């Protein structure tokens, strides 16, 4: 942006701020250097960019009024551009856009703005409005933290089932934007399976309602609420949601199984799924991740362990005891294992899970930064994918540690890096990521399991979708947001945005 | 339509037929009186209308070429209208539209055309193209009969899980159009949960691909394939589908429980769900339906039975044996029952199911016609809904028999009628249906559980959706089909179609 354009933009942002001051208090408008710095990124370490200001509305009406104010200023910007069409200060001036933000725990850059962006934080829309234990639904403001909803409904033995690793911090609105999954989503479904209805504020600042407000069923036409889930903020801002609550399983059994190779571990995983068991978690941890956790904690792992499978069953106690017995006696018996630990005790369970849930903290002892990637292949291709990802990682001289939601074919390779010691490493990570995406698509996989497209993967959309399909998607996006001011620059490759 | 308009339309239809003859053989074009009569309705007894012709393409390319031909003729019609704007033969002349049809087993009039319609039957696109037992997917042509897919994959212990009552006849394409459910969908999901990717022919006659061709997961952006499911033919025609296959449960237990009142039966159902059991079927049969089946078959039911619950469990044998024991010992013990029959034997199972699956045949002994309605309320409102539906039925002097997929709150009231003896009965059924829909929405329910909107319920869409939401839906429909020639007159109330 040229200096004169920057000055024009600043002038209109000041006008916007003046409009906002009519209904927002001082503490709801953050536009100091430090504020913009604090909101410049999400949990993706590779993307950052500062927005013009950060707003903290208290309720849906304030969200609507903020977006109406942006639309008013954008009209002025358009007039200014028409009147000054040949002047440098108008030529590249863009309209003002907005980016909704929950807790900023996203992993694809979805909540990152730019100089013409207003970040709308939903942090204060954090109320549980009501819940209905019998019909198993809750109405929430979307800034409510995922785990807080479950804490409220725990006494009724109900919970909100999507459980991304960030669930203690991330908001339900963020889960809706990204269609979040989690360790238990193979059995219990993604966020899109749990959303029945939405209150949204459109890109024009109107409050609208999508979906069907009924407990067990939604099958009228068309399912806009479910379709909104996973739109990453490009359809407007969801401010309230009617979500399903699921029964908290009565009991669990956790099995930690050690193998001397990834190949043997993935064969075991295949056998479990083939036999139609439905574990609630089926996690795979590779040698790179094992090395990291071994260095960080006392875990009592068998020597020569090169792969670990964590298998968890949940449900009625006598049922899962029987199921665990069958898995041991009919499946596990056919595999070479180094060790098996089984527990139904909560403390031991936490200890067994340490090898998975402690990975990120353990990475910190190896390198100051880590980049977590989201890759998906058909289950049958996991062994091949793991082998090839290792080759790609070696080719780019990267330190690799992989964990996987194996039942879904959802792999999370992690690259541990230190840009101070190795200044070109970030470029090499981008190149490796590019190759991993190509590999996944080649193997019949998809672009994302649970982290979304955001900034991170938008240029890869063409790997998977035809230009016709991308144009269809973009046309639908424009039905919701004709001026493309609701989280622009996300999901769609730049070429498509320009053409449509 | 005036006589002169009819003559104009006939002229353009003849032109279309001439275009079609270039690539379709004589036996693929049905336009005799008898053909049009055979395709004038679906399984809904209350709606019928004849289309101009019925076409039987052999493959996707022929579907595309048919739609391209319709578009060519429609251009001519538009020109004709412009050139003759003030002449009676042009004024009300409409363009030619098309209606996809599977097996015609639909229950909301979705596959019914009108005088300007071409019915495109998918009956010959009935191949299973391939299946992958390991990743549990199949690629099918959408004219493949639901049960035929499962028959092909049975040896691998896999099946296509949506199981509408018509599954021996209905096609997977029809299931996709209507988002079909079935007795087992409470546990195993609707059609939209089983579709990963689609090949479609657009309203412009282009072949396109939607969705993600991966076994276990789909979470890239936006989920057009799932959104297409339930669009009732208004987004174009799905010609191939990549669907999930699910493991056939190893074992089952069927319990037939007799109660002396609907109230007690519904309380039992609530208790089962509250205790977080997950039966694969939980069917409720009211006294009207019991009366019909008792008159038709020897069923050995307890005297004074006023309600029956059929509860079926499926899964691993020892697990479900344990689960059945818990349901008996912890739940059923608290209820007054007249009789309990339990079986794991296939023949006895069929006998116990006769009280549910034999209802429609039994209705035939009471009246020559029957109208099956699709109503949904939250589970907690089932007792109230059943009481009120009985009152509405009495008010309109209708013979009522209700069966219900109770776990979903999905009620199916049946009206048994004879228009020869009672000429005004159809009008009274329409009035009763209208009141039942109002009741369901009032109780927090939705418009349809599994039969769709079609012609039947389109004017009720305003009961549930705001005009903004309907306009959003209609705008998206027009992205797929700008000229509204793909199954027009379905889903959307006339007012919305006119305004958008």
PDB file of N, CA, C and O in Angstrom, chain B residues 370-399:
ATOM      1  N   UNK B 370     -54.622 -44.781   1.744  1.00  0.00           N
ATOM      2  CA  UNK B 370     -54.013 -44.359   3.003  1.00  0.00           C
ATOM      3  C   UNK B 370     -53.045 -43.238   2.723  1.00  0.00           C
ATOM      4  O   UNK B 370     -52.386 -43.226   1.686  1.00  0.00           O
ATOM      5  N   UNK B 371     -53.020 -42.251   3.602  1.00  0.00           N
ATOM      6  CA  UNK B 371     -52.123 -41.106   3.442  1.00  0.00           C
ATOM      7  C   UNK B 371     -51.204 -41.055   4.654  1.00  0.00           C
ATOM      8  O   UNK B 371     -51.651 -40.951   5.790  1.00  0.00           O
ATOM      9  N   UNK B 372     -49.914 -41.182   4.362  1.00  0.00           N
ATOM     10  CA  UNK B 372     -48.901 -41.279   5.415  1.00  0.00           C
ATOM     11  C   UNK B 372     -48.278 -39.903   5.625  1.00  0.00           C
ATOM     12  O   UNK B 372     -47.771 -39.310   4.685  1.00  0.00           O
ATOM     13  N   UNK B 373     -48.290 -39.405   6.832  1.00  0.00           N
ATOM     14  CA  UNK B 373     -47.775 -38.066   7.105  1.00  0.00           C
ATOM     15  C   UNK B 373     -46.480 -38.147   7.902  1.00  0.00           C
ATOM     16  O   UNK B 373     -46.249 -39.102   8.662  1.00  0.00           O
ATOM     17  N   UNK B 374     -45.651 -37.127   7.713  1.00  0.00           N
ATOM     18  CA  UNK B 374     -44.314 -37.108   8.315  1.00  0.00           C
ATOM     19  C   UNK B 374     -44.243 -35.897   9.246  1.00  0.00           C
ATOM     20  O   UNK B 374     -44.243 -34.766   8.787  1.00  0.00           O
ATOM     21  N   UNK B 375     -44.214 -36.149  10.545  1.00  0.00           N
ATOM     22  CA  UNK B 375     -44.251 -35.059  11.521  1.00  0.00           C
ATOM     23  C   UNK B 375     -43.136 -35.278  12.544  1.00  0.00           C
ATOM     24  O   UNK B 375     -42.799 -36.413  12.858  1.00  0.00           O
ATOM     25  N   UNK B 376     -42.569 -34.185  13.031  1.00  0.00           N
ATOM     26  CA  UNK B 376     -41.464 -34.305  13.983  1.00  0.00           C
ATOM     27  C   UNK B 376     -41.633 -33.345  15.154  1.00  0.00           C
ATOM     28  O   UNK B 376     -41.908 -32.162  14.947  1.00  0.00           O
ATOM     29  N   UNK B 377     -41.486 -33.861  16.361  1.00  0.00           N
ATOM     30  CA  UNK B 377     -41.485 -33.015  17.564  1.00  0.00           C
ATOM     31  C   UNK B 377     -40.309 -33.422  18.448  1.00  0.00           C
ATOM     32  O   UNK B 377     -39.774 -34.515  18.291  1.00  0.00           O
ATOM     33  N   UNK B 378     -39.884 -32.551  19.363  1.00  0.00           N
ATOM     34  CA  UNK B 378     -38.864 -33.001  20.314  1.00  0.00           C
ATOM     35  C   UNK B 378     -39.378 -34.242  21.054  1.00  0.00           C
ATOM     36  O   UNK B 378     -40.575 -34.352  21.310  1.00  0.00           O
ATOM     37  N   UNK B 379     -38.462 -35.128  21.379  1.00  0.00           N
ATOM     38  CA  UNK B 379     -38.851 -36.380  22.058  1.00  0.00           C
ATOM     39  C   UNK B 379     -39.770 -36.154  23.249  1.00  0.00           C
ATOM     40  O   UNK B 379     -40.715 -36.891  23.474  1.00  0.00           O
ATOM     41  N   UNK B 380     -39.467 -35.092  24.015  1.00  0.00           N
ATOM     42  CA  UNK B 380     -40.232 -34.838  25.240  1.00  0.00           C
ATOM     43  C   UNK B 380     -41.680 -34.490  24.936  1.00  0.00           C
ATOM     44  O   UNK B 380     -42.532 -34.540  25.819  1.00  0.00           O
ATOM     45  N   UNK B 381     -41.962 -34.102  23.697  1.00  0.00           N
ATOM     46  CA  UNK B 381     -43.313 -33.670  23.343  1.00  0.00           C
ATOM     47  C   UNK B 381     -44.122 -34.777  22.650  1.00  0.00           C
ATOM     48  O   UNK B 381     -45.230 -34.518  22.173  1.00  0.00           O
ATOM     49  N   UNK B 382     -43.577 -35.985  22.569  1.00  0.00           N
ATOM     50  CA  UNK B 382     -44.310 -37.059  21.869  1.00  0.00           C
ATOM     51  C   UNK B 382     -45.694 -37.316  22.490  1.00  0.00           C
ATOM     52  O   UNK B 382     -46.693 -37.369  21.767  1.00  0.00           O
ATOM     53  N   UNK B 383     -45.804 -37.454  23.830  1.00  0.00           N
ATOM     54  CA  UNK B 383     -47.137 -37.741  24.388  1.00  0.00           C
ATOM     55  C   UNK B 383     -48.147 -36.648  24.029  1.00  0.00           C
ATOM     56  O   UNK B 383     -49.247 -36.941  23.576  1.00  0.00           O
ATOM     57  N   UNK B 384     -47.742 -35.384  24.201  1.00  0.00           N
ATOM     58  CA  UNK B 384     -48.629 -34.272  23.879  1.00  0.00           C
ATOM     59  C   UNK B 384     -48.986 -34.269  22.387  1.00  0.00           C
ATOM     60  O   UNK B 384     -50.153 -34.091  22.015  1.00  0.00           O
ATOM     61  N   UNK B 385     -47.998 -34.495  21.544  1.00  0.00           N
ATOM     62  CA  UNK B 385     -48.245 -34.498  20.098  1.00  0.00           C
ATOM     63  C   UNK B 385     -49.225 -35.605  19.720  1.00  0.00           C
ATOM     64  O   UNK B 385     -50.157 -35.388  18.935  1.00  0.00           O
ATOM     65  N   UNK B 386     -49.052 -36.785  20.297  1.00  0.00           N
ATOM     66  CA  UNK B 386     -49.943 -37.911  19.964  1.00  0.00           C
ATOM     67  C   UNK B 386     -51.384 -37.581  20.386  1.00  0.00           C
ATOM     68  O   UNK B 386     -52.333 -37.852  19.646  1.00  0.00           O
ATOM     69  N   UNK B 387     -51.535 -37.007  21.577  1.00  0.00           N
ATOM     70  CA  UNK B 387     -52.872 -36.620  22.056  1.00  0.00           C
ATOM     71  C   UNK B 387     -53.517 -35.615  21.118  1.00  0.00           C
ATOM     72  O   UNK B 387     -54.680 -35.733  20.738  1.00  0.00           O
ATOM     73  N   UNK B 388     -52.746 -34.582  20.742  1.00  0.00           N
ATOM     74  CA  UNK B 388     -53.300 -33.507  19.911  1.00  0.00           C
ATOM     75  C   UNK B 388     -53.616 -33.995  18.492  1.00  0.00           C
ATOM     76  O   UNK B 388     -54.605 -33.572  17.897  1.00  0.00           O
ATOM     77  N   UNK B 389     -52.764 -34.860  17.967  1.00  0.00           N
ATOM     78  CA  UNK B 389     -53.019 -35.392  16.616  1.00  0.00           C
ATOM     79  C   UNK B 389     -54.320 -36.195  16.626  1.00  0.00           C
ATOM     80  O   UNK B 389     -55.115 -36.130  15.679  1.00  0.00           O
ATOM     81  N   UNK B 390     -54.567 -36.919  17.712  1.00  0.00           N
ATOM     82  CA  UNK B 390     -55.820 -37.661  17.821  1.00  0.00           C
ATOM     83  C   UNK B 390     -57.020 -36.707  17.824  1.00  0.00           C
ATOM     84  O   UNK B 390     -58.020 -36.950  17.142  1.00  0.00           O
ATOM     85  N   UNK B 391     -56.871 -35.586  18.550  1.00  0.00           N
ATOM     86  CA  UNK B 391     -57.960 -34.590  18.579  1.00  0.00           C
ATOM     87  C   UNK B 391     -58.214 -34.008  17.190  1.00  0.00           C
ATOM     88  O   UNK B 391     -59.362 -33.840  16.762  1.00  0.00           O
ATOM     89  N   UNK B 392     -57.127 -33.670  16.493  1.00  0.00           N
ATOM     90  CA  UNK B 392     -57.269 -33.107  15.142  1.00  0.00           C
ATOM     91  C   UNK B 392     -57.958 -34.116  14.231  1.00  0.00           C
ATOM     92  O   UNK B 392     -58.869 -33.784  13.462  1.00  0.00           O
ATOM     93  N   UNK B 393     -57.550 -35.357  14.340  1.00  0.00           N
ATOM     94  CA  UNK B 393     -58.128 -36.419  13.516  1.00  0.00           C
ATOM     95  C   UNK B 393     -59.627 -36.566  13.793  1.00  0.00           C
ATOM     96  O   UNK B 393     -60.440 -36.678  12.863  1.00  0.00           O
ATOM     97  N   UNK B 394     -59.983 -36.526  15.080  1.00  0.00           N
ATOM     98  CA  UNK B 394     -61.403 -36.608  15.443  1.00  0.00           C
ATOM     99  C   UNK B 394     -62.183 -35.421  14.875  1.00  0.00           C
ATOM    100  O   UNK B 394     -63.277 -35.572  14.331  1.00  0.00           O
ATOM    101  N   UNK B 395     -61.589 -34.225  15.025  1.00  0.00           N
ATOM    102  CA  UNK B 395     -62.244 -33.001  14.550  1.00  0.00           C
ATOM    103  C   UNK B 395     -62.607 -33.121  13.067  1.00  0.00           C
ATOM    104  O   UNK B 395     -63.685 -32.692  12.645  1.00  0.00           O
ATOM    105  N   UNK B 396     -61.703 -33.697  12.273  1.00  0.00           N
ATOM    106  CA  UNK B 396     -61.962 -33.828  10.838  1.00  0.00           C
ATOM    107  C   UNK B 396     -62.545 -35.194  10.459  1.00  0.00           C
ATOM    108  O   UNK B 396     -62.556 -35.559   9.287  1.00  0.00           O
ATOM    109  N   UNK B 397     -63.006 -35.941  11.488  1.00  0.00           N
ATOM    110  CA  UNK B 397     -63.656 -37.241  11.253  1.00  0.00           C
ATOM    111  C   UNK B 397     -62.806 -38.142  10.358  1.00  0.00           C
ATOM    112  O   UNK B 397     -63.255 -38.676   9.335  1.00  0.00           O
ATOM    113  N   UNK B 398     -61.549 -38.317  10.765  1.00  0.00           N
ATOM    114  CA  UNK B 398     -60.633 -39.160   9.977  1.00  0.00           C
ATOM    115  C   UNK B 398     -60.292 -40.424  10.749  1.00  0.00           C
ATOM    116  O   UNK B 398     -60.298 -40.433  11.984  1.00  0.00           O
ATOM    117  N   UNK B 399     -60.033 -41.481  10.030  1.00  0.00           N
ATOM    118  CA  UNK B 399     -59.610 -42.750  10.630  1.00  0.00           C
ATOM    119  C   UNK B 399     -58.086 -42.715  10.750  1.00  0.00           C
ATOM    120  O   UNK B 399     -57.368 -42.682   9.753  1.00  0.00           O
TER     121      UNK B 399
END
